[in-house]
Tab-separated table of C-alpha atoms in Angstrom:
chain	number	residue	atom	x	y	z
A	1	MET	CA	-11.314	-10.213	-17.041
A	2	ALA	CA	-11.415	-7.138	-18.898
A	3	HIS	CA	-14.794	-5.561	-15.968
A	4	GLU	CA	-17.037	-4.091	-19.117
A	5	PRO	CA	-18.762	-2.674	-19.329
A	6	PRO	CA	-17.185	-0.499	-15.886
A	7	ILE	CA	-18.825	-0.601	-12.385
A	8	ASP	CA	-20.825	2.657	-11.351
A	9	ARG	CA	-20.163	3.500	-8.348
A	10	ARG	CA	-21.939	6.484	-8.638
A	11	GLY	CA	-25.029	7.158	-5.622
A	12	THR	CA	-23.035	4.830	-3.776
A	13	SER	CA	-21.147	7.343	-1.489
A	14	SER	CA	-18.119	6.145	-2.838
A	15	GLU	CA	-15.436	8.075	-1.189
A	16	LYS	CA	-13.153	8.379	-4.235
A	17	TRP	CA	-16.191	9.763	-6.542
A	18	GLU	CA	-18.860	11.423	-4.378
A	19	LYS	CA	-15.282	14.422	-4.866
A	20	TYR	CA	-15.911	14.905	-7.717
A	21	ALA	CA	-19.963	14.704	-7.671
A	22	GLY	CA	-21.747	16.458	-10.816
A	23	ARG	CA	-18.143	17.470	-12.428
A	24	ASP	CA	-16.511	15.937	-15.686
A	25	VAL	CA	-13.988	14.269	-13.584
A	26	LEU	CA	-12.668	10.773	-13.660
A	27	PRO	CA	-11.240	9.859	-10.112
A	28	LEU	CA	-8.412	8.028	-10.410
A	29	TRP	CA	-6.742	8.897	-6.576
A	30	VAL	CA	-7.679	7.355	-3.605
A	31	ALA	CA	-6.242	3.763	-3.726
A	32	ASP	CA	-9.368	2.467	-3.935
A	33	MET	CA	-10.137	-0.046	-7.150
A	34	ASP	CA	-12.596	0.421	-8.701
A	35	LEU	CA	-12.655	-2.994	-9.829
A	36	PRO	CA	-15.197	-5.634	-8.370
A	37	THR	CA	-14.320	-7.086	-4.987
A	38	ALA	CA	-13.292	-10.990	-4.663
A	39	PRO	CA	-16.037	-12.661	-5.453
A	40	PHE	CA	-15.367	-15.731	-2.493
A	41	VAL	CA	-15.604	-12.837	-0.047
A	42	LEU	CA	-18.698	-11.708	-1.568
A	43	ASP	CA	-19.385	-15.380	-0.875
A	44	ALA	CA	-18.067	-15.312	3.250
A	45	VAL	CA	-19.602	-12.149	3.997
A	46	ARG	CA	-23.045	-12.790	2.772
A	47	GLU	CA	-22.962	-16.455	4.931
A	48	ARG	CA	-22.044	-14.808	7.744
A	49	LEU	CA	-25.155	-11.907	7.128
A	50	GLU	CA	-27.161	-15.679	7.648
A	51	HIS	CA	-26.085	-15.203	10.745
A	52	PRO	CA	-29.127	-13.108	12.610
A	53	ILE	CA	-26.994	-11.424	14.779
A	54	LEU	CA	-23.571	-9.126	13.678
A	55	GLY	CA	-21.822	-8.598	18.098
A	56	TYR	CA	-18.835	-8.229	19.115
A	57	THR	CA	-16.596	-10.812	17.625
A	58	ALA	CA	-13.140	-12.924	18.039
A	59	PRO	CA	-10.457	-13.548	15.884
A	60	PRO	CA	-12.111	-16.390	14.080
A	61	ALA	CA	-9.417	-19.479	15.366
A	62	ARG	CA	-9.578	-20.427	10.942
A	63	MET	CA	-8.645	-16.744	10.273
A	64	VAL	CA	-5.648	-17.037	12.558
A	65	GLU	CA	-4.323	-20.717	11.470
A	66	ALA	CA	-5.646	-19.575	7.336
A	67	PHE	CA	-3.177	-15.808	7.764
A	68	VAL	CA	-0.513	-18.077	9.112
A	69	ALA	CA	-0.756	-20.685	6.351
A	70	TRP	CA	-0.623	-17.746	3.815
A	71	LEU	CA	2.000	-15.901	4.557
A	72	HIS	CA	4.151	-19.208	5.533
A	73	LYS	CA	2.577	-20.709	1.038
A	74	ARG	CA	3.231	-17.234	-0.566
A	75	TYR	CA	5.912	-15.864	0.902
A	76	GLY	CA	8.058	-18.951	2.970
A	77	TRP	CA	7.895	-17.083	6.689
A	78	ARG	CA	7.115	-19.662	9.351
A	79	VAL	CA	5.468	-17.333	12.089
A	80	ASP	CA	3.329	-18.158	15.386
A	81	GLU	CA	-0.410	-17.398	15.745
A	82	ASP	CA	0.875	-15.296	18.972
A	83	TRP	CA	2.797	-13.018	17.528
A	84	LEU	CA	-0.887	-11.788	15.614
A	85	VAL	CA	-2.256	-8.780	17.284
A	86	TRP	CA	-5.427	-7.479	14.927
A	87	ILE	CA	-6.064	-3.648	14.890
A	88	PRO	CA	-8.591	-1.797	13.046
A	89	GLY	CA	-6.063	-1.278	10.108
A	90	VAL	CA	-2.644	-0.732	9.525
A	91	VAL	CA	-3.076	3.185	8.660
A	92	THR	CA	-3.512	2.634	12.927
A	93	GLY	CA	-1.159	-0.177	13.045
A	94	PHE	CA	2.059	1.602	12.182
A	95	ASN	CA	0.768	4.730	14.550
A	96	VAL	CA	1.140	2.536	17.237
A	97	ALA	CA	3.912	0.874	16.338
A	98	ALA	CA	5.445	4.544	16.902
A	99	ARG	CA	4.088	4.851	19.683
A	100	ALA	CA	6.034	1.633	21.037
A	101	ALA	CA	9.053	2.406	19.650
A	102	ALA	CA	8.673	5.783	20.226
A	103	VAL	CA	11.425	7.769	23.170
A	104	GLU	CA	11.312	11.625	24.087
A	105	GLY	CA	14.187	12.645	21.588
A	106	ARG	CA	14.575	10.292	18.928
A	107	ASP	CA	13.817	9.790	15.270
A	108	LEU	CA	11.203	8.697	13.580
A	109	LEU	CA	13.333	7.663	10.181
A	110	VAL	CA	11.038	7.642	6.156
A	111	PRO	CA	11.847	7.152	2.854
A	112	ALA	CA	10.329	9.380	1.255
A	113	PRO	CA	8.345	9.518	-1.166
A	114	VAL	CA	5.821	7.520	0.801
A	115	TYR	CA	1.457	7.214	1.219
A	116	GLY	CA	1.049	10.643	3.270
A	117	PRO	CA	-0.205	9.119	6.593
A	118	ILE	CA	3.265	8.013	7.398
A	119	LEU	CA	4.133	11.620	6.772
A	120	LYS	CA	1.882	12.404	9.555
A	121	VAL	CA	3.058	9.867	12.140
A	122	PRO	CA	6.247	11.383	13.923
A	123	ALA	CA	3.619	14.021	14.623
A	124	ASN	CA	0.851	12.024	16.567
A	125	SER	CA	4.011	10.241	18.165
A	126	GLY	CA	6.264	12.843	19.533
A	127	LEU	CA	9.009	11.969	17.934
A	128	ARG	CA	11.190	13.613	15.263
A	129	GLY	CA	10.629	13.498	12.166
A	130	VAL	CA	13.228	13.120	9.169
A	131	ILE	CA	12.529	12.093	5.171
A	132	SER	CA	16.074	10.052	3.425
A	133	SER	CA	14.463	11.061	-0.226
A	134	LEU	CA	14.320	7.910	-2.036
A	135	VAL	CA	16.615	8.392	-5.954
A	136	LEU	CA	15.339	7.855	-8.879
A	137	ASN	CA	18.375	4.823	-10.460
A	138	ARG	CA	17.685	3.491	-14.145
A	139	GLY	CA	14.343	4.009	-14.532
A	140	ARG	CA	13.976	2.640	-10.849
A	141	TRP	CA	13.244	4.432	-7.955
A	142	GLU	CA	15.862	3.104	-4.392
A	143	MET	CA	16.443	3.376	-1.086
A	144	ASP	CA	19.129	5.363	-0.470
A	145	ILE	CA	21.360	2.916	1.494
A	146	ASP	CA	23.971	5.791	1.740
A	147	ASP	CA	21.990	8.469	3.141
A	148	LEU	CA	20.853	6.306	5.292
A	149	ALA	CA	23.444	5.564	6.693
A	150	ALA	CA	24.247	8.175	7.715
A	151	LYS	CA	20.374	9.700	9.001
A	152	LEU	CA	20.947	5.767	10.796
A	153	SER	CA	22.262	5.890	14.850
A	154	PRO	CA	20.676	5.178	17.806
A	155	ALA	CA	18.629	8.071	17.741
A	156	THR	CA	16.538	6.055	15.172
A	157	ALA	CA	13.987	4.693	18.105
A	158	ALA	CA	12.334	3.993	13.964
A	159	VAL	CA	12.197	3.401	10.467
A	160	LEU	CA	8.911	2.919	8.620
A	161	PHE	CA	8.117	2.245	5.253
A	162	CYS	CA	6.684	0.648	2.125
A	163	ASN	CA	6.928	-2.640	0.772
A	164	PRO	CA	5.709	-2.390	-2.197
A	165	GLN	CA	6.609	1.171	-1.843
A	166	ASN	CA	3.649	3.895	-2.169
A	167	PRO	CA	3.888	5.714	-4.699
A	168	THR	CA	6.665	4.444	-6.675
A	169	GLY	CA	5.329	1.519	-7.167
A	170	ARG	CA	8.659	-0.728	-6.769
A	171	VAL	CA	8.793	-4.384	-4.983
A	172	TYR	CA	11.925	-4.023	-3.041
A	173	ASP	CA	14.049	-6.346	-3.718
A	174	ARG	CA	15.948	-8.219	-0.828
A	175	GLY	CA	18.963	-6.918	-1.279
A	176	GLU	CA	18.081	-3.416	-1.065
A	177	LEU	CA	15.570	-5.326	1.984
A	178	GLU	CA	18.830	-6.338	3.920
A	179	ALA	CA	20.959	-2.965	3.515
A	180	LEU	CA	18.210	-1.215	5.303
A	181	ALA	CA	18.267	-4.782	8.260
A	182	GLU	CA	22.086	-4.464	8.160
A	183	LEU	CA	22.390	-0.270	9.121
A	184	ALA	CA	19.262	-1.067	11.911
A	185	LEU	CA	20.558	-4.154	13.547
A	186	ARG	CA	23.745	-1.862	13.786
A	187	ASN	CA	21.928	0.488	15.270
A	188	ASN	CA	19.349	-1.785	17.922
A	189	THR	CA	16.899	0.311	15.679
A	190	LEU	CA	13.469	-1.324	14.644
A	191	VAL	CA	12.143	-1.465	11.447
A	192	ILE	CA	7.825	-1.209	10.975
A	193	SER	CA	7.044	-2.165	7.423
A	194	ASP	CA	3.668	-1.752	5.564
A	195	GLU	CA	2.962	-4.247	3.812
A	196	ILE	CA	-0.327	-4.164	2.697
A	197	HIS	CA	-0.258	-4.546	-1.410
A	198	CYS	CA	2.649	-6.947	-0.654
A	199	PRO	CA	0.149	-9.613	-2.694
A	200	ILE	CA	-0.456	-7.397	-6.240
A	201	VAL	CA	2.839	-8.127	-7.603
A	202	LEU	CA	2.502	-7.138	-11.379
A	203	ASP	CA	5.900	-7.916	-12.083
A	204	ALA	CA	6.495	-11.545	-13.282
A	205	THR	CA	10.443	-11.106	-12.002
A	206	LYS	CA	9.657	-10.273	-8.501
A	207	ARG	CA	8.574	-11.330	-6.116
A	208	HIS	CA	7.480	-9.430	-2.704
A	209	VAL	CA	9.727	-10.118	0.598
A	210	PRO	CA	8.308	-8.757	4.060
A	211	ILE	CA	11.842	-7.688	5.688
A	212	ALA	CA	11.530	-9.710	8.867
A	213	SER	CA	11.543	-13.175	6.685
A	214	LEU	CA	15.210	-12.021	6.179
A	215	ASP	CA	16.544	-13.476	9.609
A	216	ARG	CA	16.363	-14.140	12.785
A	217	SER	CA	17.796	-10.960	13.902
A	218	ILE	CA	15.697	-8.285	12.262
A	219	GLU	CA	12.652	-10.644	12.504
A	220	ALA	CA	12.964	-9.199	16.178
A	221	ARG	CA	13.369	-6.133	15.670
A	222	SER	CA	10.387	-5.671	13.590
A	223	ILE	CA	6.784	-5.012	13.174
A	224	SER	CA	5.023	-5.665	9.988
A	225	LEU	CA	1.388	-4.574	8.896
A	226	PHE	CA	-0.487	-7.119	6.762
A	227	ALA	CA	-4.522	-7.070	5.625
A	228	PRO	CA	-6.139	-8.654	2.148
A	229	THR	CA	-8.431	-5.386	1.807
A	230	LYS	CA	-6.261	-3.524	-1.043
A	231	ALA	CA	-5.868	-6.868	-3.132
A	232	PHE	CA	-8.647	-8.480	-3.273
A	233	ASN	CA	-10.641	-5.313	-2.908
A	234	PHE	CA	-12.689	-4.474	-0.112
A	235	PRO	CA	-11.079	-1.799	1.960
A	236	GLY	CA	-13.950	-0.752	3.211
A	237	LEU	CA	-14.011	-4.092	5.778
A	238	ASN	CA	-11.056	-2.596	7.840
A	239	ALA	CA	-9.051	-4.983	9.709
A	240	ALA	CA	-4.991	-6.144	9.961
A	241	VAL	CA	-2.805	-7.835	11.601
A	242	ALA	CA	0.147	-6.905	12.798
A	243	VAL	CA	3.174	-9.728	13.666
A	244	ILE	CA	5.441	-9.262	16.368
A	245	PRO	CA	7.853	-12.230	16.818
A	246	ASP	CA	9.525	-10.100	19.963
A	247	PRO	CA	7.398	-9.965	23.484
A	248	ILE	CA	8.944	-7.473	24.744
A	249	LEU	CA	8.373	-5.188	21.895
A	250	ARG	CA	4.753	-7.198	21.325
A	251	GLU	CA	3.673	-6.619	25.229
A	252	GLU	CA	4.735	-2.173	24.590
A	253	TYR	CA	2.634	-1.973	20.927
A	254	GLU	CA	-0.852	-3.702	22.730
A	255	SER	CA	-0.016	-1.137	25.670
A	256	ALA	CA	1.148	2.222	23.247
A	257	GLY	CA	-2.477	0.648	21.219
A	258	THR	CA	-4.883	0.369	25.294
A	259	GLY	CA	-7.327	2.582	23.617
A	260	LEU	CA	-6.676	2.198	20.129
A	261	ILE	CA	-7.443	-0.967	19.563
A	262	SER	CA	-10.780	-2.074	19.141
A	263	VAL	CA	-11.550	-5.293	16.057
A	264	HIS	CA	-14.799	-6.614	16.532
A	265	ALA	CA	-15.601	-6.536	12.725
A	266	PRO	CA	-18.030	-9.567	11.997
A	267	LEU	CA	-18.234	-8.845	8.251
A	268	ALA	CA	-14.076	-7.503	8.051
A	269	PHE	CA	-13.821	-11.481	9.752
A	270	ALA	CA	-15.323	-12.960	7.223
A	271	ALA	CA	-14.103	-11.746	4.762
A	272	LEU	CA	-10.748	-11.396	5.953
A	273	THR	CA	-10.796	-15.869	6.446
A	274	ALA	CA	-12.185	-15.905	2.332
A	275	ALA	CA	-8.872	-14.636	1.291
A	276	PHE	CA	-6.104	-15.831	2.534
A	277	GLU	CA	-8.152	-19.446	2.202
A	278	ASP	CA	-8.222	-18.322	-1.012
A	279	ASP	CA	-6.442	-20.813	-3.217
A	280	SER	CA	-8.313	-20.505	-7.101
A	281	PRO	CA	-6.102	-18.100	-9.989
A	282	TRP	CA	-8.917	-15.230	-8.938
A	283	LEU	CA	-5.584	-12.742	-8.124
A	284	ASP	CA	-3.425	-14.188	-10.458
A	285	GLU	CA	-5.576	-12.791	-12.915
A	286	GLN	CA	-6.469	-9.862	-11.775
A	287	ASN	CA	-2.271	-9.035	-11.428
A	288	ALA	CA	-2.112	-10.020	-15.469
A	289	PHE	CA	-5.351	-7.443	-16.265
A	290	LEU	CA	-3.388	-4.626	-13.917
A	291	ALA	CA	0.170	-5.455	-15.150
A	292	GLY	CA	-2.331	-5.191	-18.730
A	293	ASN	CA	-3.088	-1.870	-17.600
A	294	ALA	CA	0.348	-0.266	-16.321
A	295	ARG	CA	2.047	-0.987	-19.707
A	296	ARG	CA	-1.071	0.367	-21.467
A	297	LEU	CA	-0.454	3.513	-18.361
A	298	ASP	CA	3.320	3.223	-19.213
A	299	ASN	CA	3.570	3.067	-23.401
A	300	ALA	CA	0.817	5.624	-23.632
A	301	VAL	CA	3.243	8.176	-21.159
A	302	ALA	CA	6.005	7.889	-22.869
A	303	ASP	CA	4.462	9.557	-26.160
A	304	MET	CA	3.762	12.026	-24.071
A	305	ASP	CA	4.963	15.833	-23.389
A	306	GLY	CA	5.457	17.307	-20.167
A	307	VAL	CA	5.081	13.070	-17.967
A	308	ARG	CA	6.638	10.844	-17.608
A	309	SER	CA	6.856	7.906	-15.239
A	310	THR	CA	8.745	4.335	-13.998
A	311	ARG	CA	7.579	1.390	-14.349
A	312	VAL	CA	5.408	-0.262	-12.360
A	313	GLU	CA	6.633	-3.341	-10.603
A	314	GLY	CA	3.523	-3.771	-7.649
A	315	THR	CA	0.313	-2.125	-6.330
A	316	TYR	CA	-1.828	-0.448	-9.222
A	317	LEU	CA	-0.518	2.511	-8.485
A	318	ALA	CA	2.218	4.724	-10.950
A	319	TRP	CA	3.854	8.062	-9.824
A	320	LEU	CA	4.047	10.542	-12.507
A	321	ASP	CA	6.582	13.484	-12.694
A	322	VAL	CA	4.776	16.616	-14.274
A	323	SER	CA	7.702	18.585	-13.127
A	324	ALA	CA	8.236	20.237	-16.520
A	325	LEU	CA	5.451	22.108	-17.038
A	326	GLY	CA	6.002	24.313	-14.014
A	327	LEU	CA	2.241	23.841	-12.457
A	328	ALA	CA	2.293	25.472	-8.667
A	329	ASP	CA	-1.133	23.167	-8.236
A	330	ALA	CA	-0.486	19.727	-10.283
A	331	ALA	CA	-3.377	18.029	-8.928
A	332	ALA	CA	-5.983	21.115	-9.465
A	333	ALA	CA	-4.259	21.849	-13.297
A	334	PHE	CA	-5.069	17.872	-13.989
A	335	GLU	CA	-8.392	18.349	-12.729
A	336	ASP	CA	-9.639	21.411	-14.784
A	337	HIS	CA	-8.427	19.440	-17.988
A	338	GLY	CA	-10.525	15.700	-15.747
A	339	LEU	CA	-8.537	13.359	-14.586
A	340	GLY	CA	-8.778	13.867	-11.221
A	341	LEU	CA	-4.988	12.421	-9.057
A	342	HIS	CA	-3.760	12.247	-6.230
A	343	ALA	CA	-1.061	15.733	-5.218
A	344	GLY	CA	1.812	14.995	-4.658
A	345	GLU	CA	2.684	17.139	-2.195
A	346	GLU	CA	1.331	14.761	0.073
A	347	PHE	CA	3.355	12.003	-0.398
A	348	GLY	CA	6.019	14.359	0.273
A	349	GLY	CA	6.319	14.610	-3.785
A	350	PRO	CA	5.226	18.519	-5.474
A	351	GLY	CA	5.924	17.340	-8.885
A	352	PHE	CA	4.646	13.911	-8.857
A	353	LEU	CA	0.849	12.708	-9.207
A	354	ARG	CA	-0.352	9.141	-7.777
A	355	PHE	CA	-2.803	7.980	-10.596
A	356	ASN	CA	-4.426	4.940	-9.598
A	357	PHE	CA	-5.204	2.401	-12.377
A	358	GLY	CA	-7.688	-0.460	-10.326
A	359	CYS	CA	-10.074	0.469	-13.265
A	360	ALA	CA	-11.257	-1.071	-16.087
A	361	ARG	CA	-9.970	-0.619	-19.333
A	362	SER	CA	-12.788	1.640	-20.918
A	363	ILE	CA	-11.847	3.647	-18.072
A	364	LEU	CA	-8.234	4.423	-18.020
A	365	ASP	CA	-8.641	4.256	-22.572
A	366	GLU	CA	-10.191	7.863	-21.820
A	367	ALA	CA	-7.959	8.616	-18.681
A	368	ILE	CA	-4.710	8.044	-20.947
A	369	ALA	CA	-6.785	10.786	-23.433
A	370	ARG	CA	-6.600	12.970	-21.158
A	371	LEU	CA	-3.800	13.036	-19.097
A	372	ALA	CA	-1.718	13.251	-22.990
A	373	ARG	CA	-4.017	16.531	-24.206
A	374	ALA	CA	-3.534	17.916	-20.959
A	375	GLY	CA	0.145	17.211	-20.821
A	376	ARG	CA	-0.166	18.290	-23.938
A	377	GLU	CA	-1.352	21.914	-23.909
A	378	LEU	CA	0.079	22.865	-20.173
A	379	ALA	CA	3.003	22.199	-21.998
A	380	ALA	CA	1.876	24.346	-24.489
A	381	ALA	CA	0.684	27.206	-21.823
A	382	LYS	CA	4.275	27.406	-20.109
A	383	PRO	CA	5.972	30.684	-20.488
A	384	VAL	CA	8.608	30.176	-21.957
């Protein structure tokens, strides 16, 4: 799975590539891989296109059954079909979840840095946003359980987090999730979990654990959000699912989504069904390829000036620390060196850059060369 030569996305209205159209800048920012969509997903979409009408479509029974079986097979979590609310996407999903949890004067607690749209949720839902900063412990970004305990109280409507973690690439351990769940239950706080990257585990010693699968108590206080769109690389076909076991909470969620949740996506449903039903080695092979890219980047960064990283356990996103360079605008500085990286400020991490390594090996090698050159030249230019 070398994916060579690279797929040319120029001229396809690719948001990722259009950002730097006409410039010698490699786009490595938004979480959209430059790797092929899973072939069985494309086949399913083509088959659906054989029907001459693309009308409003209810969630197909086959897709619903496939998702329930997928959760059980991959994560040992048995869910009922009645627990599922199909939604246009995960971003819609966690905004609606926060609205369902919203009570005037209460807080939304967010471990950060975190996926940028999550930082906007408190303002969107009328809640106060409270940040709990992740801590770097022996080369791994972890939730600060002591800080969470200090900030989590009965005034906390919900905790909203990503697992696997975006942008740091952590796959949270069961122990970390149990500690968070215990705090949430102690304070009768809802847990909202964005698990869109869950199929992309690159570290063979790690296994994704949905927080709601820990036990029945936290399951009842959870809203878990899933979509195979990242792992199987069809983020442009928007559809996702919220798993909400508690019937009262589910009713509140559906009520909060009135006028916002409308999913009638025949092509997306065809793609989701194919992804959930897949039992081929395709995903394992892609993850192995991504793991190789992650190692290549990590090994290279270890010898660079002014750039540091931590080991990626999941996702195809690396979190680069360039704070030692003292740059006022790190993203702009690296753009000037031909690299389009995502500004850390958008994730609540100034002094950092997010690097999408979901690309062909030759593109990655060119990006690494540019990254090393940029680090060296920017370090040399730093005022003493």
